[in-house]
C-alpha positions as a Python dict, from the first residue, in 0.01 Angstrom:
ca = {
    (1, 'X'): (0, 0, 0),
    (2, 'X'): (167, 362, -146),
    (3, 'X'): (74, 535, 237),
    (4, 'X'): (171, 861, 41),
    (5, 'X'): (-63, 857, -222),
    (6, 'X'): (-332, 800, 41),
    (7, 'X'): (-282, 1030, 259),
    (8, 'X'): (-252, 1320, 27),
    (9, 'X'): (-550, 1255, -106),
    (10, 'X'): (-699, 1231, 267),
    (11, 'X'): (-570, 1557, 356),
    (12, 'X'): (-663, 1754, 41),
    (13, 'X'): (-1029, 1628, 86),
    (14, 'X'): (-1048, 1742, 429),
    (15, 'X'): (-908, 2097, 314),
    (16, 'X'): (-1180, 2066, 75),
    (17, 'X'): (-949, 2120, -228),
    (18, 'X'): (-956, 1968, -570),
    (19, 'X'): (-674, 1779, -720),
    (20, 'X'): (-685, 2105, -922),
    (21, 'X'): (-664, 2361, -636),
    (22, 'X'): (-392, 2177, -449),
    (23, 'X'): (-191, 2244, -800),
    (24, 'X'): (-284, 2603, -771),
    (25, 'X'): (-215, 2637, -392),
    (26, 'X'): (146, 2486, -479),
    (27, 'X'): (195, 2629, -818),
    (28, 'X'): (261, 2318, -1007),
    (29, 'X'): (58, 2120, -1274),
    (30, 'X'): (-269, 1974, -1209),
    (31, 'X'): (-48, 1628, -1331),
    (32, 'X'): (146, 1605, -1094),
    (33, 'X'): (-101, 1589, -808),
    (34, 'X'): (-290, 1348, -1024),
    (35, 'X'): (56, 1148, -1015),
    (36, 'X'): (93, 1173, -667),
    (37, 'X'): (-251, 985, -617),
    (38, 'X'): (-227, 758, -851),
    (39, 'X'): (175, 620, -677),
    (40, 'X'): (322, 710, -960),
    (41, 'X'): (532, 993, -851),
    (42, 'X'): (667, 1138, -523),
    (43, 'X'): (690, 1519, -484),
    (44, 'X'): (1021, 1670, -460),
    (45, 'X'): (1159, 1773, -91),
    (46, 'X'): (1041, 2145, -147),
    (47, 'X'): (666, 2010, -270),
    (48, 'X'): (652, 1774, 6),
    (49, 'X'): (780, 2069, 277),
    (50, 'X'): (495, 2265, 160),
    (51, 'X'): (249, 2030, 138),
    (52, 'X'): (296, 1936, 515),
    (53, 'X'): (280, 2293, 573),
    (54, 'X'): (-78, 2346, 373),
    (55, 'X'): (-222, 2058, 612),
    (56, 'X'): (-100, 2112, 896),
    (57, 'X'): (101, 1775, 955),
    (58, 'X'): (456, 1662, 931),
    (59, 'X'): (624, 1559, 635),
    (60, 'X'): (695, 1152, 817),
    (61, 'X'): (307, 1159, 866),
    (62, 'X'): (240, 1223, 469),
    (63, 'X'): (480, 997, 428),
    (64, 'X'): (396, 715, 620),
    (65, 'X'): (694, 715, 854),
    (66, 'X'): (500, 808, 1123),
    (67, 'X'): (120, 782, 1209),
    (68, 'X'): (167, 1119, 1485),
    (69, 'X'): (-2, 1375, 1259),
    (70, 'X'): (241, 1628, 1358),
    (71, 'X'): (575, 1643, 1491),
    (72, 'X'): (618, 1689, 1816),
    (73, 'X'): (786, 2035, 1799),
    (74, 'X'): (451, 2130, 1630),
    (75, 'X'): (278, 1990, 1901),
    (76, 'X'): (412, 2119, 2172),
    (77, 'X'): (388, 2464, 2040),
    (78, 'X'): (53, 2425, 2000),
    (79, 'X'): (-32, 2328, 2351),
    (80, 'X'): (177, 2639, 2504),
    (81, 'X'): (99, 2907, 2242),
    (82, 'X'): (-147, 3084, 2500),
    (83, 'X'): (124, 3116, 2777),
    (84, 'X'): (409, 3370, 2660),
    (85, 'X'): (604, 3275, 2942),
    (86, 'X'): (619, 2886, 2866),
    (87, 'X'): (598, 2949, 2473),
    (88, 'X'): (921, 3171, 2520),
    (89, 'X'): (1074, 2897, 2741),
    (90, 'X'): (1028, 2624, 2506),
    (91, 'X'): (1151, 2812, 2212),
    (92, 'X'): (1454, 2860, 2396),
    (93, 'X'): (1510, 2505, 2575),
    (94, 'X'): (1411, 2307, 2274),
    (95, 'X'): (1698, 2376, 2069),
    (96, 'X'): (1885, 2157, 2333),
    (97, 'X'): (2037, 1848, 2287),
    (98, 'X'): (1999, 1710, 2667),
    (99, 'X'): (1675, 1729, 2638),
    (100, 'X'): (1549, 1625, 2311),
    (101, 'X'): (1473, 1256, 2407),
    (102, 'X'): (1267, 1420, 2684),
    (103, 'X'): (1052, 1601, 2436),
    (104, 'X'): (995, 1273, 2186),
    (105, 'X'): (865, 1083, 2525),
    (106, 'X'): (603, 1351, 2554),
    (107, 'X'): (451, 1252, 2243),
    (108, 'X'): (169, 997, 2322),
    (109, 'X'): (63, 1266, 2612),
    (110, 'X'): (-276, 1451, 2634),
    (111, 'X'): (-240, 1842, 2590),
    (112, 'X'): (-262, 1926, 2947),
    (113, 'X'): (39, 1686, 3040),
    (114, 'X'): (277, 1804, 2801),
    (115, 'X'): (207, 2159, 2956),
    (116, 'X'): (256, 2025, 3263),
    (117, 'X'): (631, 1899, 3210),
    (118, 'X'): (731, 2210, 2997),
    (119, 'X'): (581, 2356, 3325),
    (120, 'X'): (769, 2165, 3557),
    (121, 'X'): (1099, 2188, 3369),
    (122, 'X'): (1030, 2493, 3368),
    (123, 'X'): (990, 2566, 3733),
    (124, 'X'): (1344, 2357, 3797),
    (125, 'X'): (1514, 2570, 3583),
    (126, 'X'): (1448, 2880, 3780),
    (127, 'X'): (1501, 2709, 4092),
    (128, 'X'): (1873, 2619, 3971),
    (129, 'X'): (1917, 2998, 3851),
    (130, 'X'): (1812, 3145, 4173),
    (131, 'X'): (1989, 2869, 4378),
    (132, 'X'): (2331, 2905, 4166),
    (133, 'X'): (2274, 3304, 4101),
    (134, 'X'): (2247, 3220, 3703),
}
C-alpha cells in the first residue's frame, strides 16, 4: 500500500481542495497531483515541505513514517501558544540536545500533560538559577 498517495488525497479532501486547487495552492501542474494519487510519482523535498505545511502535519506523517499527525515540535507549540512565558521557554530550551529525548517521550501525552512537564521543567530551571545566582 503507497501510504503517500493516500494520505494526500486524505488531507486535500479534508481541506476541501480539488486535485486542481492543491496544483494552484502549490503552483505546479494539475499532473502532478494526479501522479501523486495515482503512486506514480513522489513530490520533490520542497513540494513535500509545503504540502505538510498546507495541512498542517509533518512531512513523516504524509509519508507514512509516522502515524503522529504532527511532529512533536509542532505539538508542543501548539499546547503552550497561549502562555508567553512557557511558549518563550520552550523556544529557547528546545533547541537543546539534553533534552530532546525528553521532548519525543512527551509525544503519546494529552495536551494538558505536556504543559505540565514544559511547566515543571520549567519551574526547575528557575530554581537552579536562583539557587546558583544564574
Amino acid at each position: 500500500m503507497n501510504t503517500f498517495r493516500h494520505r494526500l488525497e486524505e488531507e486535500r479532501k479534508k481541506k476541501g481542495l480539488t486535485q486542481r486547487g492543491l496544483a494552484v495552492e502549490l503552483d505546479i501542474p494539475v499532473s502532478e497531483i494526479a501522479f501523486y494519487e495515482l503512486g506514480d510519482k513522489k513530490p520533490n523535498l520542497d513540494t513535500l515541505n509545503k504540502l505538510a505545511d498546507l495541512f498542517g502535519v509533518s512531512t513523516d506523517y504524509l509519508l507514512g513514517r509516522s502515524d503522529q499527525r504532527q511532529n512533536i515540535n509542532q505539538q508542543i507549540k501548539d499546547v503552550l501558544s497561549k502562555d508567553p512565558v512557557l511558549h518563550e521557554f520552550w523556544e529557547e530550551i528546545s533547541r537543546r540536545e539534553d533534552l530532546q529525548l525528553l521532548f519525543k517521550q512527551t509525544r503519546d501525552l494529552e495536551p494538558d500533560s505536556i504543559y505540565r512537564v514544559i511547566e515543571i521543567i520549567k519551574t526547575i530551571e528557575d530554581e537552579e538559577r536562583m539557587k546558583y545566582g544564574g
